[in-house]
Amino acid sequence: MTAQNREYTERVAESAAGIIARLGDQLGAVTQATQEVLLRDVSELRGDTQLLQLLRDNTAANIDTFFTAVRNNIPLESLEPPTAAMEYARRLAQREVASTALVRAYRLGHQTVLGIMLDAIRASGLETQLQLDTFELITELSFGYIDWVTQLSIATYQQEHDRWQDKRSSLRALRVRELLEGGDVDTDLMIASIGYPLKRTHLALVLSTAESGNNDELATLERFVHRVAELLGVQEKPLFISADRLTGWAWIPLATCDGTSALERVGEFVRSEPTAPYLAAGIPQAGVAGFRRSHEQAAAAFSVAVASDARNKRFTPADEPGILLAAILKERQDSVHKWIAEVLGPLAEDTDSDERLRETLSVFLRTGSSFTAAAAELHLHFNSVRYRIGRAELRRGRPIGNDRLDVEVALLLRRLFGPR
């Protein structure tokens, strides 16, 4: 750079510093004009008195920091972000104002202040070329500042948003667990506390997934709950809390009381989704008592699914015959398996042939010992059913007589708990 060019560059910098110094004397007016634009064009920023004051402090601090940098030729890397700007980002995150509103505010604020600076340059009396070069320098510096402070503000916003969400989720989970423990509750107060309509009919879910390696398992489960709610036509937001890092509890407020239809639709949806998590569902029930009982049933069904280790079965509803009975007996599995072996004999063994015979016998007994009805349900010939029932009795070692109820229960528990 020649001495002449260096001299002119310094003159441009001095002109910019002079313009900014004069505007610095009008900081209050510049701040007011900028805030008016922000409140007019970004409706999300129209909060309470405290938030409005912080917006003004944020606007003034950013303008003053930029003016100081230009006036004193301070490089961007030597600046500290304004405290008010970072605090304003945190407050917006806490109020759940979208980060896009914050970004838009910085862009509109930049545009407004840039316009004010341009007017000041035009009124400066500088020769035309010097005006153009001064405006070019101020524009370059201002874009650099806005890019820098916006990135810092968004990073601060996201950190606070994540922290606030974790805190709110923890508090919500604590209140939900208190609610599940039983006892009298102020329903309206609890609704406000957990953000969920307790006076509806509730479909409780327990969901579990395998580790993904991305640390997003709970978020994936929560998204799936929202898909189920959408499938059921639910307008209100479902409730989701974590039980552990791979398991979640959820409640969906149903628009109607047709619980059977809801369970059937959820089951069809889960079975049709290759990436669906393992899911157990309670029977939909109403009110606070229904909120608790549906969850209790879902948890019981889930415990049976885990105990049976049926990894190919992704959906376990609480209205499935025997599920809740099996949950009661789950803690005594050793005794249960001994009893199953005593009732069924070799028919309880873990072979494909015995499994077919057990299925046929179970359907036969459930349809009133009717060969015709069992054949229709199993899509088998009448004589095939008769043959299998005979084979099942041979494997058992004795015919089915007065212990028919024991046999039905033993077949049911054998299916639910699997082999010993």
Short mmCIF file of C-alpha atoms in Angstrom, two decimals:
data_model
loop_
_atom_site.label_atom_id
_atom_site.label_comp_id
_atom_site.label_asym_id
_atom_site.label_seq_id
_atom_site.Cartn_x
_atom_site.Cartn_y
_atom_site.Cartn_z
CA MET A 1 0.00 0.00 0.00
CA THR A 2 1.40 3.41 -0.97
CA ALA A 3 1.68 6.23 1.52
CA GLN A 4 -1.11 8.03 -0.33
CA ASN A 5 -3.42 5.04 -0.09
CA ARG A 6 -2.53 4.55 3.57
CA GLU A 7 -3.27 8.16 4.25
CA TYR A 8 -6.66 7.94 2.50
CA THR A 9 -7.55 4.76 4.36
CA GLU A 10 -6.81 6.46 7.65
CA ARG A 11 -8.93 9.41 6.54
CA VAL A 12 -11.87 7.07 5.81
CA ALA A 13 -11.46 5.48 9.24
CA GLU A 14 -11.37 8.92 10.86
CA SER A 15 -14.49 9.94 8.96
CA ALA A 16 -16.28 6.81 10.11
CA ALA A 17 -15.17 7.44 13.70
CA GLY A 18 -16.40 11.02 13.51
CA ILE A 19 -19.80 10.02 12.12
CA ILE A 20 -20.18 7.38 14.83
CA ALA A 21 -19.06 9.81 17.56
CA ARG A 22 -21.82 12.23 16.59
CA LEU A 23 -24.36 9.38 16.54
CA GLY A 24 -23.08 8.23 19.93
CA ASP A 25 -24.32 11.50 21.38
CA GLN A 26 -27.78 10.47 20.15
CA LEU A 27 -27.62 6.88 21.48
CA GLY A 28 -30.98 7.17 23.23
CA ALA A 29 -32.77 8.30 20.08
CA VAL A 30 -31.07 5.65 17.90
CA THR A 31 -31.99 2.98 20.44
CA GLN A 32 -35.61 4.19 20.60
CA ALA A 33 -35.98 4.22 16.83
CA THR A 34 -34.53 0.72 16.53
CA GLN A 35 -36.71 -0.70 19.31
CA GLU A 36 -39.84 0.74 17.72
CA VAL A 37 -39.04 -1.07 14.48
CA LEU A 38 -38.42 -4.35 16.31
CA LEU A 39 -41.66 -4.18 18.27
CA ARG A 40 -43.61 -3.25 15.16
CA ASP A 41 -42.22 -5.98 12.92
CA VAL A 42 -41.40 -8.84 15.32
CA SER A 43 -44.56 -9.56 17.29
CA GLU A 44 -42.89 -12.32 19.36
CA LEU A 45 -40.81 -9.65 21.14
CA ARG A 46 -43.84 -7.89 22.64
CA GLY A 47 -43.56 -9.26 26.15
CA ASP A 48 -44.16 -7.90 29.61
CA THR A 49 -42.57 -4.74 31.03
CA GLN A 50 -39.46 -6.54 32.25
CA LEU A 51 -38.83 -8.16 28.86
CA LEU A 52 -39.41 -4.86 27.04
CA GLN A 53 -36.87 -3.14 29.28
CA LEU A 54 -34.36 -5.89 28.63
CA LEU A 55 -34.98 -5.50 24.88
CA ARG A 56 -34.15 -1.81 25.20
CA ASP A 57 -31.02 -2.58 27.22
CA ASN A 58 -30.00 -5.21 24.68
CA THR A 59 -30.53 -2.81 21.76
CA ALA A 60 -28.64 0.01 23.47
CA ALA A 61 -25.77 -2.28 24.51
CA ASN A 62 -25.28 -3.65 21.00
CA ILE A 63 -25.37 -0.22 19.39
CA ASP A 64 -23.02 1.23 21.99
CA THR A 65 -20.58 -1.71 21.67
CA PHE A 66 -20.47 -1.32 17.89
CA PHE A 67 -20.13 2.45 18.07
CA THR A 68 -17.28 2.12 20.59
CA ALA A 69 -15.46 -0.39 18.34
CA VAL A 70 -15.67 1.90 15.30
CA ARG A 71 -14.86 5.06 17.24
CA ASN A 72 -11.74 3.52 18.79
CA ASN A 73 -10.73 1.20 15.94
CA ILE A 74 -11.14 -1.91 18.15
CA PRO A 75 -10.95 -5.19 16.17
CA LEU A 76 -13.85 -7.59 16.43
CA GLU A 77 -11.80 -10.32 18.08
CA SER A 78 -11.03 -7.99 20.98
CA LEU A 79 -14.67 -7.30 21.81
CA GLU A 80 -16.67 -8.89 24.61
CA PRO A 81 -20.33 -9.67 23.89
CA PRO A 82 -22.73 -7.29 25.67
CA THR A 83 -24.05 -8.79 28.92
CA ALA A 84 -27.54 -7.48 28.17
CA ALA A 85 -27.52 -9.20 24.76
CA MET A 86 -26.64 -12.58 26.20
CA GLU A 87 -29.18 -12.22 29.02
CA TYR A 88 -31.88 -11.24 26.53
CA ALA A 89 -31.17 -14.40 24.53
CA ARG A 90 -31.54 -16.46 27.72
CA ARG A 91 -34.83 -14.80 28.63
CA LEU A 92 -36.29 -15.46 25.18
CA ALA A 93 -35.30 -19.12 25.52
CA GLN A 94 -36.99 -19.31 28.91
CA ARG A 95 -40.16 -17.74 27.48
CA GLU A 96 -40.04 -20.23 24.57
CA VAL A 97 -39.83 -17.44 21.99
CA ALA A 98 -38.51 -19.00 18.77
CA SER A 99 -34.84 -18.40 18.01
CA THR A 100 -35.89 -17.25 14.53
CA ALA A 101 -37.45 -14.17 16.17
CA LEU A 102 -34.08 -13.35 17.74
CA VAL A 103 -32.25 -13.71 14.42
CA ARG A 104 -34.86 -11.59 12.66
CA ALA A 105 -34.55 -8.91 15.36
CA TYR A 106 -30.82 -8.63 14.76
CA ARG A 107 -31.31 -8.36 11.01
CA LEU A 108 -34.02 -5.71 11.28
CA GLY A 109 -32.07 -3.85 13.96
CA HIS A 110 -28.98 -3.89 11.76
CA GLN A 111 -30.97 -2.61 8.81
CA THR A 112 -32.45 0.21 10.90
CA VAL A 113 -29.15 1.39 12.41
CA LEU A 114 -27.44 1.10 9.02
CA GLY A 115 -30.08 3.43 7.60
CA ILE A 116 -29.50 5.93 10.43
CA MET A 117 -25.73 5.80 9.82
CA LEU A 118 -26.26 6.36 6.09
CA ASP A 119 -28.39 9.45 6.82
CA ALA A 120 -25.64 10.74 9.09
CA ILE A 121 -23.02 10.24 6.37
CA ARG A 122 -25.18 12.07 3.80
CA ALA A 123 -25.56 14.99 6.21
CA SER A 124 -21.85 15.10 7.03
CA GLY A 125 -20.81 17.44 4.22
CA LEU A 126 -18.00 15.07 3.14
CA GLU A 127 -17.13 14.86 -0.52
CA THR A 128 -19.05 12.21 -2.42
CA GLN A 129 -16.27 9.64 -2.79
CA LEU A 130 -15.32 9.90 0.86
CA GLN A 131 -18.99 9.45 1.79
CA LEU A 132 -19.17 6.28 -0.30
CA ASP A 133 -15.96 4.86 1.14
CA THR A 134 -16.98 5.74 4.69
CA PHE A 135 -20.34 4.03 4.24
CA GLU A 136 -18.60 0.98 2.72
CA LEU A 137 -16.31 0.71 5.74
CA ILE A 138 -19.13 1.14 8.27
CA THR A 139 -21.24 -1.41 6.38
CA GLU A 140 -18.41 -3.95 6.35
CA LEU A 141 -17.73 -3.47 10.06
CA SER A 142 -21.42 -3.63 10.97
CA PHE A 143 -22.03 -6.85 9.05
CA GLY A 144 -19.04 -8.40 10.79
CA TYR A 145 -20.35 -7.30 14.18
CA ILE A 146 -23.90 -8.54 13.54
CA ASP A 147 -22.67 -11.90 12.31
CA TRP A 148 -20.47 -12.27 15.42
CA VAL A 149 -23.04 -11.19 18.01
CA THR A 150 -25.86 -13.16 16.35
CA GLN A 151 -23.86 -16.38 16.48
CA LEU A 152 -23.01 -15.80 20.15
CA SER A 153 -26.64 -14.96 20.97
CA ILE A 154 -28.00 -18.05 19.23
CA ALA A 155 -25.44 -20.27 20.96
CA THR A 156 -26.42 -18.74 24.32
CA TYR A 157 -30.11 -19.11 23.46
CA GLN A 158 -29.69 -22.80 22.58
CA GLN A 159 -27.71 -23.58 25.72
CA GLU A 160 -30.34 -21.91 27.88
CA HIS A 161 -33.17 -23.53 25.92
CA ASP A 162 -31.68 -26.98 26.46
CA ARG A 163 -31.01 -26.27 30.14
CA TRP A 164 -34.50 -24.84 30.65
CA GLN A 165 -36.14 -27.75 28.86
CA ASP A 166 -34.17 -30.24 30.95
CA LYS A 167 -35.21 -28.40 34.11
CA ARG A 168 -38.86 -28.25 33.07
CA SER A 169 -38.82 -31.90 32.01
CA SER A 170 -37.32 -32.89 35.35
CA LEU A 171 -39.91 -30.90 37.27
CA ARG A 172 -42.72 -32.31 35.11
CA ALA A 173 -41.44 -35.85 35.59
CA LEU A 174 -41.29 -35.29 39.35
CA ARG A 175 -44.89 -34.05 39.46
CA VAL A 176 -46.07 -36.94 37.27
CA ARG A 177 -44.41 -39.47 39.57
CA GLU A 178 -46.06 -37.78 42.55
CA LEU A 179 -49.39 -38.06 40.73
CA LEU A 180 -48.86 -41.76 40.05
CA GLU A 181 -48.18 -42.45 43.73
CA GLY A 182 -51.86 -41.87 44.47
CA GLY A 183 -53.68 -39.71 46.95
CA ASP A 184 -55.84 -36.64 46.50
CA VAL A 185 -54.69 -33.98 44.05
CA ASP A 186 -55.88 -30.57 43.00
CA THR A 187 -56.68 -31.53 39.41
CA ASP A 188 -56.63 -28.01 37.97
CA LEU A 189 -53.35 -27.18 39.69
CA MET A 190 -51.79 -30.43 38.49
CA ILE A 191 -52.99 -29.78 34.93
CA ALA A 192 -51.22 -26.42 34.99
CA SER A 193 -48.10 -27.98 36.52
CA ILE A 194 -47.60 -30.81 34.02
CA GLY A 195 -49.25 -29.18 31.01
CA TYR A 196 -51.58 -32.11 30.32
CA PRO A 197 -55.43 -32.38 30.32
CA LEU A 198 -56.09 -34.82 33.19
CA LYS A 199 -59.87 -34.66 32.78
CA ARG A 200 -59.73 -36.56 29.46
CA THR A 201 -59.66 -40.29 28.70
CA HIS A 202 -56.04 -41.43 28.79
CA LEU A 203 -54.18 -44.02 26.75
CA ALA A 204 -50.98 -44.77 28.67
CA LEU A 205 -47.92 -46.13 26.88
CA VAL A 206 -44.56 -47.54 27.95
CA LEU A 207 -41.97 -47.42 25.17
CA SER A 208 -38.45 -48.76 24.90
CA THR A 209 -35.77 -48.75 22.23
CA ALA A 210 -32.26 -49.99 21.70
CA GLU A 211 -29.21 -47.73 21.95
CA SER A 212 -28.68 -45.75 18.77
CA GLY A 213 -25.20 -44.42 19.47
CA ASN A 214 -26.43 -40.86 18.85
CA ASN A 215 -27.76 -40.20 22.35
CA ASP A 216 -31.18 -39.38 20.85
CA GLU A 217 -33.18 -42.38 22.04
CA LEU A 218 -35.62 -40.44 24.23
CA ALA A 219 -36.21 -37.82 21.54
CA THR A 220 -36.95 -40.64 19.07
CA LEU A 221 -39.45 -42.20 21.48
CA GLU A 222 -41.17 -38.85 22.05
CA ARG A 223 -41.48 -38.25 18.31
CA PHE A 224 -43.07 -41.67 17.94
CA VAL A 225 -45.63 -40.81 20.66
CA HIS A 226 -46.57 -37.69 18.69
CA ARG A 227 -47.02 -39.82 15.56
CA VAL A 228 -49.35 -42.16 17.47
CA ALA A 229 -51.33 -39.16 18.77
CA GLU A 230 -51.61 -37.83 15.22
CA LEU A 231 -52.79 -41.25 14.02
CA LEU A 232 -55.56 -41.20 16.65
CA GLY A 233 -56.66 -37.71 15.65
CA VAL A 234 -55.72 -36.18 18.99
CA GLN A 235 -55.72 -32.38 19.03
CA GLU A 236 -54.15 -31.86 22.45
CA LYS A 237 -50.48 -32.46 23.15
CA PRO A 238 -49.54 -35.87 24.62
CA LEU A 239 -47.41 -36.13 27.75
CA PHE A 240 -44.00 -37.80 27.65
CA ILE A 241 -41.45 -38.30 30.44
CA SER A 242 -38.34 -40.42 30.62
CA ALA A 243 -38.22 -43.52 32.82
CA ASP A 244 -34.55 -44.09 31.98
CA ARG A 245 -32.32 -43.27 29.03
CA LEU A 246 -33.91 -45.96 26.81
CA THR A 247 -37.46 -46.05 28.18
CA GLY A 248 -40.26 -43.50 28.22
CA TRP A 249 -43.74 -43.19 29.71
CA ALA A 250 -46.46 -41.44 27.74
CA TRP A 251 -50.13 -40.52 27.97
CA ILE A 252 -52.33 -39.60 25.03
CA PRO A 253 -55.58 -37.67 25.74
CA LEU A 254 -58.19 -39.34 23.54
CA ALA A 255 -60.97 -37.36 21.91
CA THR A 256 -63.40 -40.27 22.38
CA CYS A 257 -63.79 -43.06 24.91
CA ASP A 258 -63.51 -45.86 22.32
CA GLY A 259 -60.50 -47.46 23.97
CA THR A 260 -60.71 -50.79 22.12
CA SER A 261 -60.57 -49.08 18.73
CA ALA A 262 -57.62 -46.95 19.86
CA LEU A 263 -55.61 -49.99 20.99
CA GLU A 264 -56.34 -51.81 17.73
CA ARG A 265 -55.21 -48.85 15.64
CA VAL A 266 -52.06 -48.37 17.68
CA GLY A 267 -51.26 -52.07 17.35
CA GLU A 268 -51.70 -52.01 13.58
CA PHE A 269 -49.53 -48.91 13.33
CA VAL A 270 -46.71 -50.35 15.45
CA ARG A 271 -46.71 -53.65 13.56
CA SER A 272 -46.58 -51.81 10.22
CA GLU A 273 -43.61 -49.64 11.21
CA PRO A 274 -40.23 -51.39 10.80
CA THR A 275 -38.51 -48.83 13.06
CA ALA A 276 -41.21 -48.75 15.76
CA PRO A 277 -40.02 -49.05 19.36
CA TYR A 278 -41.20 -51.78 21.73
CA LEU A 279 -44.47 -50.54 23.10
CA ALA A 280 -46.96 -51.62 25.76
CA ALA A 281 -50.33 -49.92 26.17
CA GLY A 282 -52.80 -49.67 29.01
CA ILE A 283 -56.56 -49.75 28.55
CA PRO A 284 -57.82 -46.16 28.01
CA GLN A 285 -59.58 -44.83 31.11
CA ALA A 286 -60.87 -41.44 32.24
CA GLY A 287 -59.82 -38.86 34.81
CA VAL A 288 -57.01 -38.90 37.33
CA ALA A 289 -57.83 -42.46 38.36
CA GLY A 290 -57.75 -43.51 34.71
CA PHE A 291 -54.43 -41.73 34.19
CA ARG A 292 -52.95 -43.83 36.99
CA ARG A 293 -54.61 -47.14 36.17
CA SER A 294 -53.89 -47.06 32.43
CA HIS A 295 -50.22 -46.44 33.22
CA GLU A 296 -50.21 -49.25 35.79
CA GLN A 297 -51.60 -51.60 33.14
CA ALA A 298 -49.12 -50.44 30.49
CA ALA A 299 -46.23 -50.95 32.91
CA ALA A 300 -47.56 -54.41 33.83
CA ALA A 301 -47.89 -55.40 30.15
CA PHE A 302 -44.40 -54.08 29.47
CA SER A 303 -42.96 -56.11 32.34
CA VAL A 304 -44.49 -59.29 30.91
CA ALA A 305 -43.11 -58.50 27.46
CA VAL A 306 -39.64 -58.02 28.94
CA ALA A 307 -39.91 -61.19 31.03
CA SER A 308 -40.94 -63.26 28.02
CA ASP A 309 -38.12 -61.74 25.93
CA ALA A 310 -40.40 -61.80 22.88
CA ARG A 311 -38.20 -59.47 20.82
CA ASN A 312 -40.20 -60.14 17.66
CA LYS A 313 -43.34 -58.78 19.32
CA ARG A 314 -43.28 -54.99 19.35
CA PHE A 315 -46.76 -54.29 20.70
CA THR A 316 -48.24 -55.61 23.95
CA PRO A 317 -51.68 -54.26 24.90
CA ALA A 318 -53.06 -54.67 28.41
CA ASP A 319 -56.36 -56.01 27.05
CA GLU A 320 -54.60 -59.05 25.60
CA PRO A 321 -56.05 -62.07 27.45
CA GLY A 322 -53.92 -63.08 30.41
CA ILE A 323 -51.45 -60.19 30.27
CA LEU A 324 -52.43 -58.60 33.57
CA LEU A 325 -52.69 -62.02 35.25
CA ALA A 326 -49.20 -62.82 33.99
CA ALA A 327 -47.94 -59.52 35.40
CA ILE A 328 -49.22 -60.51 38.85
CA LEU A 329 -47.45 -63.86 38.57
CA LYS A 330 -44.28 -62.48 37.00
CA GLU A 331 -42.34 -62.34 40.25
CA ARG A 332 -42.94 -66.08 40.79
CA GLN A 333 -41.87 -67.28 37.36
CA ASP A 334 -40.01 -70.30 38.69
CA SER A 335 -43.16 -71.59 40.39
CA VAL A 336 -45.26 -70.70 37.36
CA HIS A 337 -43.01 -72.67 34.99
CA LYS A 338 -43.11 -75.68 37.33
CA TRP A 339 -46.91 -75.52 37.40
CA ILE A 340 -47.09 -75.20 33.59
CA ALA A 341 -44.93 -78.32 33.24
CA GLU A 342 -47.14 -80.19 35.71
CA VAL A 343 -50.32 -79.27 33.81
CA LEU A 344 -49.08 -79.63 30.23
CA GLY A 345 -46.37 -82.27 30.59
CA PRO A 346 -44.13 -82.69 27.51
CA LEU A 347 -46.58 -80.48 25.57
CA ALA A 348 -44.87 -77.48 27.27
CA GLU A 349 -41.52 -78.26 25.62
CA ASP A 350 -39.81 -75.75 23.33
CA THR A 351 -40.28 -77.40 19.92
CA ASP A 352 -42.01 -76.16 16.78
CA SER A 353 -44.30 -79.19 16.81
CA ASP A 354 -45.41 -78.62 20.42
CA GLU A 355 -45.92 -74.92 19.73
CA ARG A 356 -48.34 -75.75 16.87
CA LEU A 357 -50.18 -78.22 19.06
CA ARG A 358 -50.46 -75.70 21.91
CA GLU A 359 -51.82 -73.04 19.56
CA THR A 360 -54.42 -75.43 18.16
CA LEU A 361 -55.46 -76.64 21.61
CA SER A 362 -55.73 -73.08 22.90
CA VAL A 363 -58.03 -72.01 20.05
CA PHE A 364 -60.06 -75.23 20.39
CA LEU A 365 -60.71 -74.60 24.10
CA ARG A 366 -61.41 -70.89 23.58
CA THR A 367 -64.03 -71.65 20.91
CA GLY A 368 -65.97 -73.97 23.23
CA SER A 369 -64.21 -77.21 22.21
CA SER A 370 -65.64 -76.88 18.70
CA PHE A 371 -63.62 -78.55 15.96
CA THR A 372 -65.56 -76.59 13.35
CA ALA A 373 -65.00 -73.15 14.95
CA ALA A 374 -61.33 -73.89 15.63
CA ALA A 375 -60.80 -75.05 12.05
CA ALA A 376 -62.36 -71.84 10.72
CA GLU A 377 -60.18 -69.61 12.92
CA LEU A 378 -56.98 -71.52 12.20
CA HIS A 379 -57.78 -71.95 8.48
CA LEU A 380 -57.35 -75.72 8.81
CA HIS A 381 -59.43 -78.71 7.77
CA PHE A 382 -61.81 -80.13 10.38
CA ASN A 383 -59.90 -83.44 10.45
CA SER A 384 -56.54 -81.60 10.84
CA VAL A 385 -57.81 -79.94 14.00
CA ARG A 386 -59.15 -83.26 15.35
CA TYR A 387 -55.77 -84.89 14.66
CA ARG A 388 -53.82 -82.10 16.40
CA ILE A 389 -56.05 -82.20 19.48
CA GLY A 390 -55.46 -85.94 19.73
CA ARG A 391 -51.72 -85.42 19.37
CA ALA A 392 -51.79 -82.66 22.05
CA GLU A 393 -53.50 -84.99 24.51
CA LEU A 394 -50.95 -87.71 23.77
CA ARG A 395 -48.08 -85.26 24.36
CA ARG A 396 -49.70 -84.11 27.57
CA GLY A 397 -50.03 -87.69 28.71
CA ARG A 398 -53.72 -87.56 29.63
CA PRO A 399 -57.02 -86.28 28.19
CA ILE A 400 -58.55 -82.94 29.12
CA GLY A 401 -61.25 -83.45 31.72
CA ASN A 402 -62.24 -81.47 34.77
CA ASP A 403 -58.90 -79.59 34.63
CA ARG A 404 -59.85 -77.76 31.44
CA LEU A 405 -59.50 -74.33 33.13
CA ASP A 406 -56.00 -75.22 34.35
CA VAL A 407 -55.04 -76.28 30.84
CA GLU A 408 -56.31 -73.00 29.33
CA VAL A 409 -54.42 -70.92 31.89
CA ALA A 410 -51.27 -73.00 31.51
CA LEU A 411 -51.37 -72.61 27.71
CA LEU A 412 -51.86 -68.88 28.11
CA LEU A 413 -48.97 -68.46 30.57
CA ARG A 414 -46.72 -70.68 28.46
CA ARG A 415 -47.33 -68.38 25.49
CA LEU A 416 -46.75 -65.22 27.50
CA PHE A 417 -43.71 -66.31 29.50
CA GLY A 418 -42.12 -68.48 26.85
CA PRO A 419 -39.92 -71.49 27.64
CA ARG A 420 -38.28 -71.94 30.99
#
